[in-house]
mmCIF file of C-alpha atoms and ligand atoms in Angstrom:
data_model
loop_
_atom_site.group_PDB
_atom_site.id
_atom_site.type_symbol
_atom_site.label_atom_id
_atom_site.label_comp_id
_atom_site.label_asym_id
_atom_site.label_seq_id
_atom_site.Cartn_x
_atom_site.Cartn_y
_atom_site.Cartn_z
ATOM 1 C CA MET A 1 -22.886 -19.067 92.030
ATOM 2 C CA TYR A 2 -25.459 -16.791 93.625
ATOM 3 C CA LYS A 3 -24.302 -14.522 96.421
ATOM 4 C CA ASN A 4 -27.544 -12.775 97.262
ATOM 5 C CA VAL A 5 -31.249 -13.355 97.408
ATOM 6 C CA ILE A 6 -34.047 -10.944 98.210
ATOM 7 C CA VAL A 7 -37.204 -12.269 99.860
ATOM 8 C CA LYS A 8 -40.221 -10.552 101.385
ATOM 9 C CA THR A 9 -42.420 -11.712 104.240
ATOM 10 C CA PRO A 10 -46.019 -12.341 103.171
ATOM 11 C CA GLY A 11 -48.491 -9.978 104.863
ATOM 12 C CA LYS A 12 -51.872 -10.911 106.319
ATOM 13 C CA SER A 13 -53.429 -9.630 103.084
ATOM 14 C CA TYR A 14 -51.628 -12.474 101.241
ATOM 15 C CA VAL A 15 -54.701 -14.667 101.680
ATOM 16 C CA LYS A 16 -56.692 -12.184 99.541
ATOM 17 C CA GLY A 17 -54.155 -12.132 96.700
ATOM 18 C CA LEU A 18 -54.637 -13.076 93.073
ATOM 19 C CA THR A 19 -55.198 -16.685 92.144
ATOM 20 C CA THR A 20 -56.580 -18.836 89.354
ATOM 21 C CA SER A 21 -56.235 -22.107 91.275
ATOM 22 C CA ASN A 22 -59.112 -23.695 93.111
ATOM 23 C CA LEU A 23 -57.100 -24.939 96.031
ATOM 24 C CA GLY A 24 -58.749 -22.911 98.798
ATOM 25 C CA ILE A 25 -57.760 -19.957 100.959
ATOM 26 C CA PRO A 26 -54.223 -20.044 102.371
ATOM 27 C CA ASP A 27 -53.749 -20.534 106.112
ATOM 28 C CA TYR A 28 -51.670 -17.513 107.179
ATOM 29 C CA GLU A 29 -49.845 -19.314 109.990
ATOM 30 C CA LYS A 30 -48.749 -22.007 107.548
ATOM 31 C CA VAL A 31 -47.785 -19.343 104.986
ATOM 32 C CA LEU A 32 -45.372 -17.807 107.485
ATOM 33 C CA LYS A 33 -43.944 -21.203 108.455
ATOM 34 C CA GLN A 34 -43.403 -22.220 104.833
ATOM 35 C CA HIS A 35 -41.808 -18.866 104.063
ATOM 36 C CA ALA A 36 -39.458 -19.184 107.056
ATOM 37 C CA ALA A 37 -38.405 -22.654 105.864
ATOM 38 C CA TYR A 38 -37.699 -21.192 102.418
ATOM 39 C CA VAL A 39 -35.432 -18.538 103.943
ATOM 40 C CA GLU A 40 -33.649 -21.181 106.005
ATOM 41 C CA ALA A 41 -33.072 -23.287 102.874
ATOM 42 C CA MET A 42 -31.588 -20.263 101.116
ATOM 43 C CA GLU A 43 -29.188 -19.750 104.008
ATOM 44 C CA LYS A 44 -28.159 -23.395 103.752
ATOM 45 C CA CYS A 45 -27.322 -22.708 100.092
ATOM 46 C CA GLY A 46 -24.790 -20.125 101.260
ATOM 47 C CA VAL A 47 -26.416 -16.906 100.033
ATOM 48 C CA THR A 48 -26.863 -13.659 101.926
ATOM 49 C CA VAL A 49 -30.589 -13.081 102.405
ATOM 50 C CA THR A 50 -32.019 -9.560 102.247
ATOM 51 C CA HIS A 51 -35.351 -9.993 103.988
ATOM 52 C CA LEU A 52 -37.953 -7.276 103.365
ATOM 53 C CA PRO A 53 -40.870 -6.714 105.742
ATOM 54 C CA ALA A 54 -44.465 -7.383 104.701
ATOM 55 C CA SER A 55 -46.483 -4.782 102.768
ATOM 56 C CA GLU A 56 -50.192 -5.161 103.490
ATOM 57 C CA GLN A 57 -51.178 -2.932 100.557
ATOM 58 C CA PHE A 58 -49.663 -5.441 98.130
ATOM 59 C CA PRO A 59 -51.124 -8.912 98.845
ATOM 60 C CA ASP A 60 -48.958 -10.690 96.248
ATOM 61 C CA SER A 61 -45.706 -8.909 97.030
ATOM 62 C CA THR A 62 -44.027 -11.941 98.605
ATOM 63 C CA PHE A 63 -43.631 -13.099 94.965
ATOM 64 C CA VAL A 64 -40.691 -10.729 94.510
ATOM 65 C CA GLU A 65 -39.393 -12.477 91.410
ATOM 66 C CA ASP A 66 -41.940 -10.669 89.262
ATOM 67 C CA THR A 67 -40.554 -7.192 90.001
ATOM 68 C CA ALA A 68 -37.114 -7.416 88.382
ATOM 69 C CA VAL A 69 -34.835 -9.257 85.973
ATOM 70 C CA LEU A 70 -31.263 -9.357 87.255
ATOM 71 C CA THR A 71 -27.928 -10.055 85.603
ATOM 72 C CA PRO A 72 -24.461 -9.606 87.112
ATOM 73 C CA GLU A 73 -24.131 -6.252 85.288
ATOM 74 C CA PHE A 74 -27.530 -4.564 85.517
ATOM 75 C CA ALA A 75 -31.094 -4.705 86.818
ATOM 76 C CA VAL A 76 -34.260 -4.405 84.759
ATOM 77 C CA ILE A 77 -37.243 -3.154 86.737
ATOM 78 C CA THR A 78 -40.323 -4.822 85.281
ATOM 79 C CA ASN A 79 -43.817 -3.440 84.732
ATOM 80 C CA PRO A 80 -45.982 -6.159 86.312
ATOM 81 C CA GLY A 81 -49.023 -7.051 84.259
ATOM 82 C CA ALA A 82 -51.495 -7.228 87.170
ATOM 83 C CA ALA A 83 -52.702 -3.750 88.223
ATOM 84 C CA SER A 84 -52.794 -4.686 91.922
ATOM 85 C CA ARG A 85 -49.102 -5.638 91.753
ATOM 86 C CA ASN A 86 -47.672 -2.795 89.727
ATOM 87 C CA GLY A 87 -46.714 -0.633 92.715
ATOM 88 C CA GLU A 88 -44.481 -3.413 94.088
ATOM 89 C CA ILE A 89 -41.654 -2.271 91.825
ATOM 90 C CA GLN A 90 -41.058 0.987 93.711
ATOM 91 C CA GLU A 91 -39.776 -0.619 96.894
ATOM 92 C CA MET A 92 -37.760 -3.140 94.900
ATOM 93 C CA GLU A 93 -35.962 -0.515 92.863
ATOM 94 C CA THR A 94 -34.942 1.264 96.075
ATOM 95 C CA VAL A 95 -33.641 -1.998 97.547
ATOM 96 C CA LEU A 96 -31.783 -2.953 94.366
ATOM 97 C CA LYS A 97 -29.936 0.368 94.432
ATOM 98 C CA ARG A 98 -27.910 -1.149 97.291
ATOM 99 C CA PHE A 99 -26.560 -3.707 94.809
ATOM 100 C CA TYR A 100 -26.751 -2.165 91.318
ATOM 101 C CA GLU A 101 -25.759 1.050 89.568
ATOM 102 C CA LYS A 102 -27.143 0.315 86.139
ATOM 103 C CA PHE A 103 -30.928 0.141 85.700
ATOM 104 C CA TYR A 104 -33.339 -0.329 82.822
ATOM 105 C CA HIS A 105 -37.128 -0.126 83.025
ATOM 106 C CA ILE A 106 -39.918 -1.823 81.127
ATOM 107 C CA GLN A 107 -42.267 0.977 80.073
ATOM 108 C CA SER A 108 -46.046 0.989 79.477
ATOM 109 C CA PRO A 109 -47.775 -0.110 77.319
ATOM 110 C CA GLY A 110 -45.232 -2.902 77.735
ATOM 111 C CA THR A 111 -45.902 -5.205 80.681
ATOM 112 C CA LEU A 112 -43.595 -7.897 81.996
ATOM 113 C CA ASP A 113 -43.444 -10.222 85.021
ATOM 114 C CA GLY A 114 -40.104 -11.700 86.108
ATOM 115 C CA GLY A 115 -41.762 -15.133 86.293
ATOM 116 C CA ASP A 116 -41.814 -15.123 82.498
ATOM 117 C CA ILE A 117 -38.053 -14.808 82.210
ATOM 118 C CA LEU A 118 -35.752 -17.829 82.178
ATOM 119 C CA GLN A 119 -31.987 -17.440 81.903
ATOM 120 C CA ILE A 120 -29.973 -20.309 80.440
ATOM 121 C CA GLU A 121 -26.316 -19.241 80.525
ATOM 122 C CA ASP A 122 -26.133 -16.137 78.292
ATOM 123 C CA HIS A 123 -29.507 -16.761 76.646
ATOM 124 C CA PHE A 124 -32.771 -15.389 78.031
ATOM 125 C CA TYR A 125 -36.176 -16.831 77.164
ATOM 126 C CA ILE A 126 -39.036 -14.352 77.519
ATOM 127 C CA GLY A 127 -42.560 -15.766 77.800
ATOM 128 C CA ILE A 128 -45.592 -13.906 76.506
ATOM 129 C CA SER A 129 -48.391 -14.667 78.949
ATOM 130 C CA ASP A 130 -51.456 -13.031 80.500
ATOM 131 C CA ARG A 131 -48.952 -10.827 82.402
ATOM 132 C CA THR A 132 -46.166 -10.204 79.884
ATOM 133 C CA ASN A 133 -47.281 -8.677 76.600
ATOM 134 C CA GLU A 134 -45.498 -8.485 73.298
ATOM 135 C CA ALA A 135 -44.414 -4.862 73.811
ATOM 136 C CA GLY A 136 -42.860 -5.732 77.180
ATOM 137 C CA ALA A 137 -41.159 -8.812 75.765
ATOM 138 C CA ARG A 138 -39.701 -6.810 72.846
ATOM 139 C CA GLN A 139 -38.406 -4.109 75.193
ATOM 140 C CA LEU A 140 -36.603 -6.665 77.334
ATOM 141 C CA LYS A 141 -35.208 -8.444 74.274
ATOM 142 C CA ALA A 142 -33.775 -5.134 72.998
ATOM 143 C CA ILE A 143 -32.237 -4.332 76.402
ATOM 144 C CA LEU A 144 -30.626 -7.778 76.691
ATOM 145 C CA GLU A 145 -29.307 -7.754 73.131
ATOM 146 C CA SER A 146 -27.813 -4.280 73.652
ATOM 147 C CA GLU A 147 -25.925 -5.836 76.582
ATOM 148 C CA HIS A 148 -24.700 -8.767 74.435
ATOM 149 C CA TYR A 149 -27.064 -11.405 75.768
ATOM 150 C CA LYS A 150 -29.190 -13.576 73.505
ATOM 151 C CA ALA A 151 -32.965 -13.409 73.830
ATOM 152 C CA THR A 152 -35.840 -15.462 72.437
ATOM 153 C CA ILE A 153 -39.528 -14.614 72.836
ATOM 154 C CA VAL A 154 -41.734 -17.630 73.601
ATOM 155 C CA PRO A 155 -45.534 -17.174 73.414
ATOM 156 C CA LEU A 156 -47.184 -19.401 76.042
ATOM 157 C CA LYS A 157 -50.231 -21.535 75.396
ATOM 158 C CA GLU A 158 -51.179 -22.886 78.807
ATOM 159 C CA PHE A 159 -48.754 -22.078 81.576
ATOM 160 C CA PHE A 160 -49.298 -19.103 83.882
ATOM 161 C CA HIS A 161 -45.700 -17.906 83.607
ATOM 162 C CA LEU A 162 -42.818 -19.315 81.535
ATOM 163 C CA LYS A 163 -41.040 -20.581 84.650
ATOM 164 C CA THR A 164 -44.196 -22.359 85.826
ATOM 165 C CA GLY A 165 -43.252 -25.002 83.251
ATOM 166 C CA ILE A 166 -39.487 -24.933 82.786
ATOM 167 C CA THR A 167 -36.364 -24.364 84.831
ATOM 168 C CA TYR A 168 -32.640 -24.579 84.056
ATOM 169 C CA LEU A 169 -30.300 -26.558 86.280
ATOM 170 C CA SER A 170 -26.798 -26.578 84.706
ATOM 171 C CA ASP A 171 -24.756 -28.376 82.025
ATOM 172 C CA ASN A 172 -27.417 -27.888 79.342
ATOM 173 C CA LEU A 173 -30.075 -29.639 81.486
ATOM 174 C CA VAL A 174 -33.616 -28.275 81.949
ATOM 175 C CA VAL A 175 -36.509 -29.575 84.032
ATOM 176 C CA THR A 176 -39.651 -29.232 81.981
ATOM 177 C CA ALA A 177 -43.338 -30.059 81.728
ATOM 178 C CA GLY A 178 -46.378 -29.737 79.462
ATOM 179 C CA GLU A 179 -46.139 -27.462 76.448
ATOM 180 C CA PHE A 180 -42.360 -27.047 76.739
ATOM 181 C CA ILE A 181 -41.406 -30.743 76.547
ATOM 182 C CA SER A 182 -41.369 -30.778 72.765
ATOM 183 C CA HIS A 183 -41.176 -27.020 72.189
ATOM 184 C CA PRO A 184 -38.733 -26.231 69.347
ATOM 185 C CA ASP A 185 -37.108 -23.361 71.283
ATOM 186 C CA PHE A 186 -35.870 -25.814 73.914
ATOM 187 C CA ALA A 187 -34.985 -28.658 71.538
ATOM 188 C CA THR A 188 -31.224 -28.432 72.072
ATOM 189 C CA TYR A 189 -31.370 -28.941 75.854
ATOM 190 C CA GLU A 190 -31.161 -32.207 77.762
ATOM 191 C CA LYS A 191 -34.428 -32.674 79.631
ATOM 192 C CA ILE A 192 -35.787 -34.017 82.868
ATOM 193 C CA ILE A 193 -39.437 -34.518 81.978
ATOM 194 C CA VAL A 194 -41.879 -33.873 84.796
ATOM 195 C CA PRO A 195 -44.887 -36.228 84.661
ATOM 196 C CA PRO A 196 -48.286 -34.481 84.239
ATOM 197 C CA GLU A 197 -49.427 -35.252 87.804
ATOM 198 C CA GLU A 198 -46.272 -33.555 89.143
ATOM 199 C CA GLU A 199 -46.388 -30.469 86.916
ATOM 200 C CA TYR A 200 -46.033 -28.075 89.877
ATOM 201 C CA ALA A 201 -42.529 -29.487 90.484
ATOM 202 C CA ALA A 202 -41.270 -28.058 87.174
ATOM 203 C CA ASN A 203 -40.801 -24.808 89.094
ATOM 204 C CA CYS A 204 -37.742 -25.834 91.067
ATOM 205 C CA ILE A 205 -34.538 -23.794 91.425
ATOM 206 C CA LEU A 206 -30.837 -24.524 91.530
ATOM 207 C CA VAL A 207 -29.225 -22.360 94.214
ATOM 208 C CA ASN A 208 -25.495 -23.087 94.285
ATOM 209 C CA ASP A 209 -25.100 -26.714 95.461
ATOM 210 C CA TYR A 210 -28.769 -27.587 95.961
ATOM 211 C CA VAL A 211 -31.940 -27.885 93.933
ATOM 212 C CA LEU A 212 -34.906 -26.602 95.917
ATOM 213 C CA ILE A 213 -37.994 -28.587 94.993
ATOM 214 C CA PRO A 214 -41.553 -28.579 96.314
ATOM 215 C CA LYS A 215 -42.353 -31.387 98.748
ATOM 216 C CA GLY A 216 -44.401 -34.364 97.631
ATOM 217 C CA PHE A 217 -43.233 -34.813 94.033
ATOM 218 C CA GLU A 218 -41.281 -38.026 94.377
ATOM 219 C CA THR A 219 -40.715 -38.911 90.719
ATOM 220 C CA THR A 220 -39.317 -35.504 89.827
ATOM 221 C CA LYS A 221 -37.162 -35.518 92.964
ATOM 222 C CA ARG A 222 -35.749 -38.918 92.005
ATOM 223 C CA TYR A 223 -34.952 -37.783 88.438
ATOM 224 C CA ILE A 224 -33.143 -34.701 89.755
ATOM 225 C CA GLN A 225 -31.169 -36.744 92.280
ATOM 226 C CA GLU A 226 -30.301 -39.326 89.621
ATOM 227 C CA ALA A 227 -28.918 -36.482 87.502
ATOM 228 C CA GLY A 228 -26.450 -35.841 90.342
ATOM 229 C CA TYR A 229 -28.011 -32.934 92.260
ATOM 230 C CA LYS A 230 -28.584 -32.641 95.995
ATOM 231 C CA THR A 231 -32.152 -31.602 96.778
ATOM 232 C CA ILE A 232 -33.915 -29.681 99.533
ATOM 233 C CA GLU A 233 -37.659 -30.304 99.701
ATOM 234 C CA LEU A 234 -39.918 -27.492 100.824
ATOM 235 C CA GLU A 235 -43.605 -27.570 101.713
ATOM 236 C CA MET A 236 -45.234 -25.141 99.283
ATOM 237 C CA SER A 237 -48.969 -25.850 99.676
ATOM 238 C CA GLU A 238 -49.902 -22.316 100.754
ATOM 239 C CA PHE A 239 -47.999 -20.698 97.882
ATOM 240 C CA GLN A 240 -49.388 -23.125 95.310
ATOM 241 C CA LYS A 241 -52.871 -21.932 96.360
ATOM 242 C CA GLN A 242 -51.965 -18.451 95.047
ATOM 243 C CA ASP A 243 -50.307 -19.673 91.820
ATOM 244 C CA GLY A 244 -46.814 -19.196 93.258
ATOM 245 C CA GLY A 245 -43.842 -21.529 93.067
ATOM 246 C CA LEU A 246 -40.335 -21.712 94.476
ATOM 247 C CA SER A 247 -38.778 -19.330 91.967
ATOM 248 C CA CYS A 248 -41.421 -16.652 92.601
ATOM 249 C CA LEU A 249 -40.411 -16.184 96.236
ATOM 250 C CA SER A 250 -36.956 -14.736 95.600
ATOM 251 C CA LEU A 251 -34.716 -12.650 93.410
ATOM 252 C CA ARG A 252 -31.389 -14.458 93.073
ATOM 253 C CA PHE A 253 -28.150 -12.818 91.916
HETATM 254 C C1 LIG B 301 -50.000 -13.456 91.011
HETATM 255 O O1 LIG B 301 -51.064 -13.809 90.491
HETATM 256 O O2 LIG B 301 -49.335 -12.537 90.570
HETATM 257 C C2 LIG B 301 -49.529 -14.207 92.243
HETATM 258 N N1 LIG B 301 -50.650 -14.702 92.969
HETATM 259 C C3 LIG B 301 -48.618 -15.337 91.849
HETATM 260 C C4 LIG B 301 -47.339 -14.883 91.216
HETATM 261 C C5 LIG B 301 -46.413 -15.997 90.919
HETATM 262 N N2 LIG B 301 -45.159 -15.505 90.470
HETATM 263 C C6 LIG B 301 -44.329 -16.155 89.687
HETATM 264 O O3 LIG B 301 -44.666 -17.212 89.162
HETATM 265 N N3 LIG B 301 -43.167 -15.593 89.398
#
């Protein structure tokens, strides 16, 4: 069960953030509305929300997930791979000191984004992407193994971040798309397979009793409900425009 989440209001500069998608410029009013609905959904899931104010100097900083990797015992402050995002970690480390005593840090030349890290029980999967390099992945693997977790490094072929294409629900069940459907590293898991036209829905998150899923992906929603989960649908259009998904908008612990 998660007790806490950290979220951060998107600033006006959000519309000028990094993106590889061709979906247009986000509408800031809608961004705020969609973010507020996300926070409300988190509250419905029974977590305490720590809500940070916007930082105009960091356009992508609402995607807090990339700044840290959290376990019940310790926090790892990442070293985000995009130069314009690197400074986001300073505020997050200060905030996490309210909750954690034990910290590790990913050091340059290693880079690592939290979006590349998927935890399945006591096993972490670490994606190597345009943001997370091999040095960063190896550092995190060593930290996790020193703390008695398992860790596997997974080089990505197509997805932006590891969690863009795979999420863990519970009871050995993952939701997965694209290159991860028949990936040998995930062969032992039961799978909900997201159809290609719904790929964005692979980034959903289980928060206590509910699976948060993006709105408008009916087949994936049905599969998740048929597997026995309650769902909350959230409009995510303005975050999808900036390559962000549901997991990216919070740190959960
Ligand atoms: C970026 O390019 O860094 C942001 N526009 C999107 C980050 C998405 N984060 C995530 O998947 N964890």
